[in-house]
PDB file of C-alpha atoms and ligand atoms in Angstrom:
ATOM      1  CA  MET A   1       0.000   0.021   0.087  1.00 43.00           C
ATOM      2  CA  THR A   2       1.413   3.370  -0.911  1.00 42.00           C
ATOM      3  CA  SER A   3       1.622   5.327   2.183  1.00 45.00           C
ATOM      4  CA  GLN A   4       0.746   9.304   1.429  1.00 47.00           C
ATOM      5  CA  SER A   5       1.145  12.351   3.731  1.00 46.00           C
ATOM      6  CA  GLU A   6      -1.928  13.093   6.407  1.00 45.00           C
ATOM      7  CA  ILE A   7      -1.977  16.362   5.432  1.00 50.00           C
ATOM      8  CA  ARG A   8      -5.278  16.353   3.732  1.00 74.00           C
ATOM      9  CA  VAL A   9      -6.934  15.551   7.057  1.00 92.00           C
ATOM     10  CA  SER A  10      -7.714  18.056   9.462  1.00 94.00           C
ATOM     11  CA  ARG A  11      -8.136  17.271  13.064  1.00 97.00           C
ATOM     12  CA  PHE A  12     -10.390  19.233  15.439  1.00 98.00           C
ATOM     13  CA  ARG A  13     -11.552  19.384  19.272  1.00 98.00           C
ATOM     14  CA  SER A  14     -15.015  19.635  20.679  1.00 98.00           C
ATOM     15  CA  ASP A  15     -16.207  22.205  23.462  1.00 98.00           C
ATOM     16  CA  GLU A  16     -17.180  20.935  26.655  1.00 97.00           C
ATOM     17  CA  ALA A  17     -20.540  20.174  25.444  1.00 98.00           C
ATOM     18  CA  GLY A  18     -19.104  17.903  22.654  1.00 98.00           C
ATOM     19  CA  ARG A  19     -20.054  20.537  20.070  1.00 98.00           C
ATOM     20  CA  VAL A  20     -17.908  21.378  17.166  1.00 98.00           C
ATOM     21  CA  THR A  21     -16.877  24.309  15.104  1.00 98.00           C
ATOM     22  CA  ALA A  22     -18.638  25.425  11.675  1.00 98.00           C
ATOM     23  CA  ASP A  23     -15.246  24.955  10.269  1.00 97.00           C
ATOM     24  CA  ALA A  24     -15.204  21.387  11.494  1.00 98.00           C
ATOM     25  CA  LEU A  25     -18.935  20.662  10.046  1.00 98.00           C
ATOM     26  CA  GLN A  26     -17.778  21.797   6.578  1.00 97.00           C
ATOM     27  CA  THR A  27     -14.859  19.327   6.590  1.00 97.00           C
ATOM     28  CA  TRP A  28     -17.333  16.676   7.778  1.00 97.00           C
ATOM     29  CA  ASP A  29     -19.726  17.614   4.729  1.00 97.00           C
ATOM     30  CA  ARG A  30     -16.529  17.977   2.346  1.00 96.00           C
ATOM     31  CA  ASP A  31     -14.442  14.672   3.327  1.00 96.00           C
ATOM     32  CA  GLY A  32     -16.963  12.535   4.716  1.00 97.00           C
ATOM     33  CA  LEU A  33     -14.701  12.531   7.804  1.00 97.00           C
ATOM     34  CA  LEU A  34     -14.285  14.240  11.058  1.00 98.00           C
ATOM     35  CA  VAL A  35     -11.260  13.896  13.326  1.00 98.00           C
ATOM     36  CA  ILE A  36     -12.151  14.981  16.940  1.00 98.00           C
ATOM     37  CA  GLU A  37      -9.148  14.697  19.368  1.00 98.00           C
ATOM     38  CA  ASP A  38      -9.582  14.204  22.991  1.00 98.00           C
ATOM     39  CA  PHE A  39     -13.325  13.460  22.699  1.00 98.00           C
ATOM     40  CA  ALA A  40     -13.120  10.524  25.229  1.00 98.00           C
ATOM     41  CA  PHE A  41     -11.382  11.017  28.289  1.00 98.00           C
ATOM     42  CA  SER A  42      -8.891   9.049  29.803  1.00 98.00           C
ATOM     43  CA  ASP A  43     -10.870   7.504  32.541  1.00 98.00           C
ATOM     44  CA  GLN A  44     -13.575   6.807  30.158  1.00 98.00           C
ATOM     45  CA  CYS A  45     -11.131   4.851  28.055  1.00 98.00           C
ATOM     46  CA  ARG A  46      -9.798   3.055  30.895  1.00 98.00           C
ATOM     47  CA  GLN A  47     -13.450   2.286  32.118  1.00 98.00           C
ATOM     48  CA  LEU A  48     -14.355   0.530  28.435  1.00 98.00           C
ATOM     49  CA  ILE A  49     -11.075  -1.243  28.606  1.00 98.00           C
ATOM     50  CA  SER A  50     -11.626  -2.576  31.701  1.00 98.00           C
ATOM     51  CA  ALA A  51     -15.283  -3.667  30.962  1.00 98.00           C
ATOM     52  CA  ALA A  52     -14.232  -5.175  27.651  1.00 98.00           C
ATOM     53  CA  ASP A  53     -11.865  -7.254  29.086  1.00 98.00           C
ATOM     54  CA  ALA A  54     -14.121  -8.308  31.961  1.00 98.00           C
ATOM     55  CA  LEU A  55     -16.825  -9.428  29.262  1.00 97.00           C
ATOM     56  CA  VAL A  56     -13.896 -11.593  27.645  1.00 97.00           C
ATOM     57  CA  GLU A  57     -12.745 -13.171  31.115  1.00 96.00           C
ATOM     58  CA  ASP A  58     -16.412 -13.991  31.653  1.00 95.00           C
ATOM     59  CA  PHE A  59     -16.845 -15.662  28.234  1.00 94.00           C
ATOM     60  CA  ASP A  60     -17.198 -19.447  28.024  1.00 89.00           C
ATOM     61  CA  GLU A  61     -14.834 -20.067  25.132  1.00 84.00           C
ATOM     62  CA  GLU A  62     -15.307 -23.576  25.415  1.00 83.00           C
ATOM     63  CA  GLU A  63     -18.956 -23.525  24.214  1.00 80.00           C
ATOM     64  CA  VAL A  64     -18.436 -21.101  21.497  1.00 79.00           C
ATOM     65  CA  ALA A  65     -14.904 -22.554  20.251  1.00 74.00           C
ATOM     66  CA  ALA A  66     -16.942 -25.860  19.228  1.00 72.00           C
ATOM     67  CA  ILE A  67     -19.479 -23.617  16.917  1.00 69.00           C
ATOM     68  CA  PHE A  68     -16.551 -22.184  15.377  1.00 65.00           C
ATOM     69  CA  SER A  69     -14.022 -24.943  14.969  1.00 59.00           C
ATOM     70  CA  ALA A  70     -16.448 -27.416  13.484  1.00 55.00           C
ATOM     71  CA  THR A  71     -16.916 -27.104   9.867  1.00 52.00           C
ATOM     72  CA  SER A  72     -19.957 -29.322   9.788  1.00 53.00           C
ATOM     73  CA  GLN A  73     -21.426 -26.346  11.956  1.00 62.00           C
ATOM     74  CA  GLN A  74     -21.484 -23.480   9.659  1.00 73.00           C
ATOM     75  CA  HIS A  75     -25.061 -23.098   9.958  1.00 75.00           C
ATOM     76  CA  ALA A  76     -24.565 -22.547  13.275  1.00 76.00           C
ATOM     77  CA  ALA A  77     -21.775 -20.429  13.220  1.00 79.00           C
ATOM     78  CA  SER A  78     -23.266 -18.008  10.841  1.00 85.00           C
ATOM     79  CA  GLN A  79     -26.439 -17.947  13.362  1.00 88.00           C
ATOM     80  CA  TYR A  80     -24.209 -16.926  16.074  1.00 90.00           C
ATOM     81  CA  PHE A  81     -23.330 -13.660  14.451  1.00 92.00           C
ATOM     82  CA  GLU A  82     -26.863 -13.181  12.330  1.00 93.00           C
ATOM     83  CA  THR A  83     -28.481 -13.214  15.755  1.00 94.00           C
ATOM     84  CA  SER A  84     -26.170 -11.126  17.777  1.00 95.00           C
ATOM     85  CA  GLY A  85     -27.926  -7.750  16.800  1.00 96.00           C
ATOM     86  CA  ASP A  86     -29.520  -7.575  20.172  1.00 97.00           C
ATOM     87  CA  LYS A  87     -27.105  -9.224  22.405  1.00 96.00           C
ATOM     88  CA  ILE A  88     -23.382  -9.298  23.611  1.00 97.00           C
ATOM     89  CA  ARG A  89     -21.293 -11.830  21.901  1.00 95.00           C
ATOM     90  CA  CYS A  90     -17.382 -12.676  21.313  1.00 95.00           C
ATOM     91  CA  PHE A  91     -16.144 -13.144  17.965  1.00 93.00           C
ATOM     92  CA  PHE A  92     -12.617 -14.996  17.641  1.00 91.00           C
ATOM     93  CA  GLU A  93      -9.890 -13.928  15.573  1.00 90.00           C
ATOM     94  CA  GLU A  94      -9.067 -16.015  12.298  1.00 87.00           C
ATOM     95  CA  GLY A  95      -6.007 -17.157  13.660  1.00 84.00           C
ATOM     96  CA  ALA A  96      -7.312 -18.212  17.059  1.00 89.00           C
ATOM     97  CA  PHE A  97      -7.414 -22.170  16.771  1.00 85.00           C
ATOM     98  CA  ASP A  98      -4.891 -24.561  15.481  1.00 85.00           C
ATOM     99  CA  ASP A  99      -5.710 -27.301  13.304  1.00 82.00           C
ATOM    100  CA  LYS A 100      -7.166 -29.674  16.301  1.00 80.00           C
ATOM    101  CA  GLY A 101      -9.676 -26.822  16.913  1.00 77.00           C
ATOM    102  CA  LYS A 102      -8.294 -25.825  20.038  1.00 83.00           C
ATOM    103  CA  LEU A 103      -7.144 -22.217  21.061  1.00 87.00           C
ATOM    104  CA  ALA A 104      -3.591 -21.450  20.042  1.00 89.00           C
ATOM    105  CA  VAL A 105      -3.228 -18.346  22.219  1.00 91.00           C
ATOM    106  CA  PRO A 106      -4.701 -17.203  25.470  1.00 92.00           C
ATOM    107  CA  LYS A 107      -8.371 -16.626  25.414  1.00 91.00           C
ATOM    108  CA  SER A 108      -7.385 -12.988  26.238  1.00 93.00           C
ATOM    109  CA  ARG A 109      -5.934 -12.572  23.152  1.00 93.00           C
ATOM    110  CA  SER A 110      -8.059 -14.665  20.964  1.00 92.00           C
ATOM    111  CA  ILE A 111     -11.082 -12.203  20.579  1.00 95.00           C
ATOM    112  CA  ASN A 112     -11.356 -10.131  17.350  1.00 95.00           C
ATOM    113  CA  LYS A 113     -14.392  -8.092  18.660  1.00 96.00           C
ATOM    114  CA  ILE A 114     -17.589  -8.139  20.877  1.00 97.00           C
ATOM    115  CA  GLY A 115     -21.049  -6.888  19.322  1.00 96.00           C
ATOM    116  CA  HIS A 116     -23.504  -5.612  18.811  1.00 97.00           C
ATOM    117  CA  ALA A 117     -25.711  -4.166  21.498  1.00 98.00           C
ATOM    118  CA  LEU A 118     -23.096  -3.445  24.226  1.00 98.00           C
ATOM    119  CA  HIS A 119     -24.625   0.222  24.188  1.00 98.00           C
ATOM    120  CA  ASP A 120     -27.935  -1.096  25.377  1.00 98.00           C
ATOM    121  CA  LEU A 121     -27.295  -4.345  27.377  1.00 98.00           C
ATOM    122  CA  ASN A 122     -23.813  -3.155  29.486  1.00 98.00           C
ATOM    123  CA  PRO A 123     -24.033  -0.578  31.901  1.00 98.00           C
ATOM    124  CA  VAL A 124     -20.468   0.785  31.352  1.00 98.00           C
ATOM    125  CA  PHE A 125     -20.946   1.034  27.614  1.00 98.00           C
ATOM    126  CA  GLU A 126     -24.498   2.401  28.010  1.00 98.00           C
ATOM    127  CA  ARG A 127     -23.179   5.282  30.160  1.00 98.00           C
ATOM    128  CA  PHE A 128     -20.384   6.122  27.625  1.00 98.00           C
ATOM    129  CA  SER A 129     -22.813   5.768  24.409  1.00 98.00           C
ATOM    130  CA  TYR A 130     -25.683   7.988  25.785  1.00 98.00           C
ATOM    131  CA  GLN A 131     -23.913  10.628  27.306  1.00 98.00           C
ATOM    132  CA  PRO A 132     -25.086  14.101  26.702  1.00 97.00           C
ATOM    133  CA  ARG A 133     -21.838  15.396  24.963  1.00 98.00           C
ATOM    134  CA  LEU A 134     -22.124  12.550  22.427  1.00 98.00           C
ATOM    135  CA  ALA A 135     -25.716  13.312  21.689  1.00 97.00           C
ATOM    136  CA  ASN A 136     -24.974  17.122  20.989  1.00 97.00           C
ATOM    137  CA  LEU A 137     -22.223  16.327  18.530  1.00 98.00           C
ATOM    138  CA  VAL A 138     -24.575  13.872  16.752  1.00 98.00           C
ATOM    139  CA  ALA A 139     -27.616  16.229  16.647  1.00 96.00           C
ATOM    140  CA  GLN A 140     -24.804  18.695  14.528  1.00 97.00           C
ATOM    141  CA  LEU A 141     -24.183  16.096  11.955  1.00 97.00           C
ATOM    142  CA  GLY A 142     -27.560  16.352  10.179  1.00 89.00           C
ATOM    143  CA  ILE A 143     -29.175  13.101  11.248  1.00 94.00           C
ATOM    144  CA  SER A 144     -32.640  13.382  11.923  1.00 95.00           C
ATOM    145  CA  GLU A 145     -34.259  11.216  15.194  1.00 97.00           C
ATOM    146  CA  PRO A 146     -30.557   9.341  15.572  1.00 98.00           C
ATOM    147  CA  GLN A 147     -30.737   5.990  17.171  1.00 98.00           C
ATOM    148  CA  TRP A 148     -27.504   3.833  17.998  1.00 98.00           C
ATOM    149  CA  LEU A 149     -28.206   0.964  15.734  1.00 98.00           C
ATOM    150  CA  GLN A 150     -24.915  -1.041  16.926  1.00 98.00           C
ATOM    151  CA  SER A 151     -21.826  -1.107  18.745  1.00 98.00           C
ATOM    152  CA  MET A 152     -18.597  -2.825  18.809  1.00 98.00           C
ATOM    153  CA  LEU A 153     -15.395  -3.594  20.687  1.00 98.00           C
ATOM    154  CA  ILE A 154     -12.726  -4.167  18.494  1.00 97.00           C
ATOM    155  CA  PHE A 155      -9.420  -5.522  20.155  1.00 97.00           C
ATOM    156  CA  LYS A 156      -6.581  -5.859  17.499  1.00 96.00           C
ATOM    157  CA  GLN A 157      -4.612  -7.830  19.930  1.00 96.00           C
ATOM    158  CA  PRO A 158      -0.667  -7.823  19.394  1.00 95.00           C
ATOM    159  CA  ALA A 159       0.585 -10.406  16.861  1.00 93.00           C
ATOM    160  CA  ILE A 160      -3.024 -11.803  15.845  1.00 94.00           C
ATOM    161  CA  GLY A 161      -5.498  -8.757  15.339  1.00 94.00           C
ATOM    162  CA  GLY A 162      -6.574  -9.306  11.915  1.00 93.00           C
ATOM    163  CA  GLU A 163      -7.124  -7.064   8.760  1.00 94.00           C
ATOM    164  CA  VAL A 164     -10.181  -5.523   7.912  1.00 94.00           C
ATOM    165  CA  THR A 165     -10.693  -5.058   4.049  1.00 94.00           C
ATOM    166  CA  TRP A 166     -11.932  -1.708   2.394  1.00 95.00           C
ATOM    167  CA  HIS A 167     -15.518  -1.205   3.040  1.00 96.00           C
ATOM    168  CA  GLN A 168     -18.304   1.029   3.369  1.00 97.00           C
ATOM    169  CA  ASP A 169     -20.211   0.832   6.714  1.00 98.00           C
ATOM    170  CA  GLY A 170     -23.411   1.671   4.612  1.00 98.00           C
ATOM    171  CA  SER A 171     -22.932  -1.804   2.922  1.00 97.00           C
ATOM    172  CA  PHE A 172     -23.875  -3.713   6.009  1.00 97.00           C
ATOM    173  CA  LEU A 173     -26.105  -1.014   7.821  1.00 98.00           C
ATOM    174  CA  TYR A 174     -28.074  -0.137   5.039  1.00 98.00           C
ATOM    175  CA  THR A 175     -31.127   2.473   5.131  1.00 98.00           C
ATOM    176  CA  VAL A 176     -32.857   4.372   2.539  1.00 97.00           C
ATOM    177  CA  PRO A 177     -31.791   7.243   2.249  1.00 97.00           C
ATOM    178  CA  GLN A 178     -28.244   6.395   3.555  1.00 96.00           C
ATOM    179  CA  THR A 179     -28.167   7.674   6.715  1.00 97.00           C
ATOM    180  CA  VAL A 180     -25.624   5.749   8.515  1.00 98.00           C
ATOM    181  CA  ILE A 181     -22.823   7.321  10.668  1.00 98.00           C
ATOM    182  CA  GLY A 182     -19.819   5.798  12.580  1.00 98.00           C
ATOM    183  CA  PHE A 183     -18.471   6.767  15.489  1.00 98.00           C
ATOM    184  CA  TRP A 184     -14.703   5.086  15.993  1.00 98.00           C
ATOM    185  CA  PHE A 185     -13.000   6.007  19.456  1.00 98.00           C
ATOM    186  CA  ALA A 186      -9.483   5.095  19.962  1.00 98.00           C
ATOM    187  CA  LEU A 187      -9.441   3.758  23.418  1.00 98.00           C
ATOM    188  CA  GLU A 188      -5.412   3.159  22.770  1.00 98.00           C
ATOM    189  CA  ASP A 189      -3.164   5.176  20.398  1.00 98.00           C
ATOM    190  CA  ALA A 190      -3.672   3.767  16.742  1.00 98.00           C
ATOM    191  CA  THR A 191      -0.548   3.688  14.598  1.00 98.00           C
ATOM    192  CA  LEU A 192       0.744   2.414  11.593  1.00 97.00           C
ATOM    193  CA  GLU A 193       2.507  -0.414  13.389  1.00 97.00           C
ATOM    194  CA  ASN A 194      -0.918  -1.781  15.596  1.00 97.00           C
ATOM    195  CA  GLY A 195      -3.174  -1.106  12.646  1.00 97.00           C
ATOM    196  CA  CYS A 196      -4.735   2.339  12.352  1.00 98.00           C
ATOM    197  CA  LEU A 197      -7.488   3.044  10.395  1.00 98.00           C
ATOM    198  CA  TRP A 198      -6.938   4.271   6.533  1.00 97.00           C
ATOM    199  CA  VAL A 199      -9.386   6.279   4.747  1.00 97.00           C
ATOM    200  CA  LEU A 200     -10.250   7.761   1.491  1.00 96.00           C
ATOM    201  CA  PRO A 201     -11.654  11.445   2.253  1.00 95.00           C
ATOM    202  CA  GLY A 202     -14.321  12.750   0.046  1.00 94.00           C
ATOM    203  CA  GLN A 203     -14.868   9.530  -1.681  1.00 94.00           C
ATOM    204  CA  HIS A 204     -18.143   8.998   0.406  1.00 95.00           C
ATOM    205  CA  LYS A 205     -20.015  11.189  -2.512  1.00 94.00           C
ATOM    206  CA  ASN A 206     -19.647   8.555  -5.028  1.00 94.00           C
ATOM    207  CA  GLY A 207     -22.130   6.512  -3.044  1.00 94.00           C
ATOM    208  CA  LEU A 208     -22.051   2.739  -2.101  1.00 96.00           C
ATOM    209  CA  ARG A 209     -20.190  -0.016  -3.888  1.00 95.00           C
ATOM    210  CA  SER A 210     -22.246  -2.968  -2.516  1.00 96.00           C
ATOM    211  CA  ARG A 211     -24.660  -4.345  -0.034  1.00 96.00           C
ATOM    212  CA  PHE A 212     -24.657  -6.908   2.608  1.00 96.00           C
ATOM    213  CA  ARG A 213     -27.876  -8.399   2.488  1.00 96.00           C
ATOM    214  CA  ARG A 214     -29.945 -11.352   3.081  1.00 95.00           C
ATOM    215  CA  ILE A 215     -30.825 -13.088  -0.265  1.00 94.00           C
ATOM    216  CA  ASN A 216     -32.990 -16.601  -0.278  1.00 93.00           C
ATOM    217  CA  GLY A 217     -32.028 -17.005   3.742  1.00 89.00           C
ATOM    218  CA  ARG A 218     -28.269 -16.593   3.306  1.00 91.00           C
ATOM    219  CA  LEU A 219     -26.246 -13.266   3.778  1.00 92.00           C
ATOM    220  CA  GLN A 220     -24.324 -12.443   0.684  1.00 94.00           C
ATOM    221  CA  THR A 221     -22.428  -9.513  -0.785  1.00 94.00           C
ATOM    222  CA  GLU A 222     -24.543  -7.719  -4.110  1.00 95.00           C
ATOM    223  CA  THR A 223     -22.572  -5.360  -6.144  1.00 95.00           C
ATOM    224  CA  LEU A 224     -24.704  -2.597  -6.569  1.00 94.00           C
ATOM    225  CA  PRO A 225     -25.603  -0.958 -10.087  1.00 89.00           C
ATOM    226  CA  GLU A 226     -23.844   2.191  -9.979  1.00 85.00           C
ATOM    227  CA  ALA A 227     -20.967   0.800  -8.022  1.00 86.00           C
ATOM    228  CA  PRO A 228     -18.484   3.434  -7.835  1.00 88.00           C
ATOM    229  CA  SER A 229     -14.651   2.266  -7.906  1.00 87.00           C
ATOM    230  CA  PHE A 230     -12.233   3.665  -5.477  1.00 85.00           C
ATOM    231  CA  ASP A 231      -8.725   3.597  -5.657  1.00 86.00           C
ATOM    232  CA  GLU A 232      -7.456   2.034  -2.549  1.00 88.00           C
ATOM    233  CA  ASN A 233      -3.909   3.121  -3.300  1.00 90.00           C
ATOM    234  CA  ASP A 234      -5.280   6.685  -2.542  1.00 91.00           C
ATOM    235  CA  GLY A 235      -5.426   5.526   1.104  1.00 95.00           C
ATOM    236  CA  THR A 236      -4.360   7.956   3.744  1.00 95.00           C
ATOM    237  CA  PRO A 237      -3.236   6.576   7.369  1.00 96.00           C
ATOM    238  CA  LEU A 238      -5.045   7.966  10.291  1.00 97.00           C
ATOM    239  CA  GLU A 239      -2.792   7.513  13.286  1.00 97.00           C
ATOM    240  CA  VAL A 240      -4.491   9.085  16.298  1.00 98.00           C
ATOM    241  CA  SER A 241      -4.042   9.107  20.285  1.00 98.00           C
ATOM    242  CA  ALA A 242      -6.195   7.309  22.663  1.00 98.00           C
ATOM    243  CA  GLY A 243      -9.191   9.576  23.311  1.00 98.00           C
ATOM    244  CA  THR A 244      -9.692  10.489  19.556  1.00 98.00           C
ATOM    245  CA  LEU A 245     -13.088   9.876  17.733  1.00 98.00           C
ATOM    246  CA  VAL A 246     -13.164   9.665  14.149  1.00 98.00           C
ATOM    247  CA  VAL A 247     -16.692  10.046  12.684  1.00 98.00           C
ATOM    248  CA  LEU A 248     -17.171   8.379   9.412  1.00 98.00           C
ATOM    249  CA  ASN A 249     -19.907   9.242   6.666  1.00 98.00           C
ATOM    250  CA  GLY A 250     -21.642   5.614   6.058  1.00 98.00           C
ATOM    251  CA  ALA A 251     -20.223   5.888   2.356  1.00 97.00           C
ATOM    252  CA  LEU A 252     -16.730   6.714   3.402  1.00 97.00           C
ATOM    253  CA  PRO A 253     -14.355   3.776   2.492  1.00 97.00           C
ATOM    254  CA  HIS A 254     -12.080   2.550   5.145  1.00 97.00           C
ATOM    255  CA  TYR A 255      -9.695  -0.449   6.060  1.00 96.00           C
ATOM    256  CA  SER A 256      -7.015  -1.282   8.788  1.00 96.00           C
ATOM    257  CA  GLU A 257      -4.098  -3.498   8.563  1.00 95.00           C
ATOM    258  CA  ALA A 258      -3.570  -6.612  10.697  1.00 95.00           C
ATOM    259  CA  ASN A 259      -1.493  -5.699  13.707  1.00 96.00           C
ATOM    260  CA  ARG A 260       1.628  -7.655  13.562  1.00 94.00           C
ATOM    261  CA  SER A 261       3.078  -5.394  16.602  1.00 97.00           C
ATOM    262  CA  SER A 262       3.323  -5.888  20.377  1.00 97.00           C
ATOM    263  CA  LYS A 263       0.995  -3.253  21.055  1.00 97.00           C
ATOM    264  CA  SER A 264      -3.028  -3.954  21.410  1.00 97.00           C
ATOM    265  CA  ARG A 265      -5.175  -1.484  19.526  1.00 98.00           C
ATOM    266  CA  TYR A 266      -8.822  -1.359  21.269  1.00 98.00           C
ATOM    267  CA  ALA A 267     -11.609   0.783  19.590  1.00 98.00           C
ATOM    268  CA  TYR A 268     -15.001   1.134  20.475  1.00 98.00           C
ATOM    269  CA  THR A 269     -17.393   1.908  17.763  1.00 98.00           C
ATOM    270  CA  LEU A 270     -20.951   2.849  17.408  1.00 98.00           C
ATOM    271  CA  HIS A 271     -23.487   3.421  14.357  1.00 98.00           C
ATOM    272  CA  ALA A 272     -26.295   5.608  14.054  1.00 98.00           C
ATOM    273  CA  ILE A 273     -28.976   5.592  11.746  1.00 98.00           C
ATOM    274  CA  SER A 274     -31.728   7.875  11.467  1.00 98.00           C
ATOM    275  CA  GLY A 275     -35.362   6.734  12.629  1.00 96.00           C
ATOM    276  CA  ALA A 276     -37.029   8.459  10.029  1.00 97.00           C
ATOM    277  CA  ALA A 277     -35.434   6.305   7.027  1.00 98.00           C
ATOM    278  CA  ASP A 278     -36.447   3.063   6.123  1.00 98.00           C
ATOM    279  CA  TYR A 279     -34.643  -0.192   7.633  1.00 97.00           C
ATOM    280  CA  PRO A 280     -34.914  -3.106   5.142  1.00 97.00           C
ATOM    281  CA  GLU A 281     -36.000  -6.553   6.687  1.00 96.00           C
ATOM    282  CA  ASP A 282     -33.049  -8.105   4.533  1.00 97.00           C
ATOM    283  CA  ASN A 283     -30.340  -6.267   6.446  1.00 97.00           C
ATOM    284  CA  TRP A 284     -28.396  -8.707   8.410  1.00 96.00           C
ATOM    285  CA  LEU A 285     -28.650  -6.769  11.890  1.00 97.00           C
ATOM    286  CA  GLN A 286     -32.112  -7.564  13.038  1.00 96.00           C
ATOM    287  CA  ARG A 287     -33.306  -6.510  16.713  1.00 95.00           C
ATOM    288  CA  GLY A 288     -36.030  -8.690  18.746  1.00 89.00           C
ATOM    289  CA  ARG A 289     -39.024  -6.750  20.055  1.00 91.00           C
ATOM    290  CA  ASP A 290     -37.585  -7.110  23.463  1.00 93.00           C
ATOM    291  CA  LEU A 291     -35.061  -4.547  22.762  1.00 96.00           C
ATOM    292  CA  PRO A 292     -36.355  -1.788  20.384  1.00 95.00           C
ATOM    293  CA  LEU A 293     -33.460   0.825  19.338  1.00 97.00           C
ATOM    294  CA  ARG A 294     -33.676   4.074  21.477  1.00 95.00           C
ATOM    295  CA  ARG A 295     -33.071   7.731  20.425  1.00 92.00           C
ATOM    296  CA  LEU A 296     -30.040   9.287  21.781  1.00 90.00           C
ATOM    297  CA  SER A 297     -31.790  11.746  23.751  1.00 77.00           C
TER     298      SER A 297
HETATM  299 FE1  FE2 B 301     -16.108  -0.076   9.161  1.00 58.62          FE
END
């Protein structure tokens, strides 16, 4: 991958109430990207890290390992993912198992992410996700009746943390019209070594390339008719310090490399959609009646 200078990506700060300047909002509109340094306080980052580690500690890896290691149980593995929209579930890294189906690394290093309703089911993540400063910021970004659709804790553990290939979040969290916005919080410093984000600023304006949806009962990626092409070689790395919030338009292509370093790269992500938009029934993420989506404020 060609490394380019980062000068195109401006960095901002919010005020005490979480609000950003008109200049920042202009950048958000132009780039489909907004970098806000020091948005999350260091004690908030620490609390989220500890809460995530506690969830992994409590996780029964034997039970779920059985689902993921048996190829005959493909259906069960896919169900584990497809029904996680209103639960807290741990997902393993690809390299977590040896060829006998046993964990090849300690459990604490084996998890790729936790998803997808941390913000509604875990008190630490709930407090952070529904804090007024964040609601104030979201209200500035031009999304009506915002609701948190999903949350994830992404670990990128040392040596094993996997690559996330180029994608647009709107392909997975599709609404009509397209309204999804991603909020990516660095809980630890994210660098070129431990797998920071890469972005294509401004390329959100070309629309979505694909859609991941249920077709004949099976999740598949469908290329959209007007699919834009984006040149991944133009990617800009986004090295950020712990506490930085990166806001991503749902059509903004982004990527992160595998972590081959000795440092983890914890990040917490939230995705908002507009309650006024249509949310199709063939999207992968569906919530049961017991846990309806909530407004941010
Ligand atoms: Fe993403």
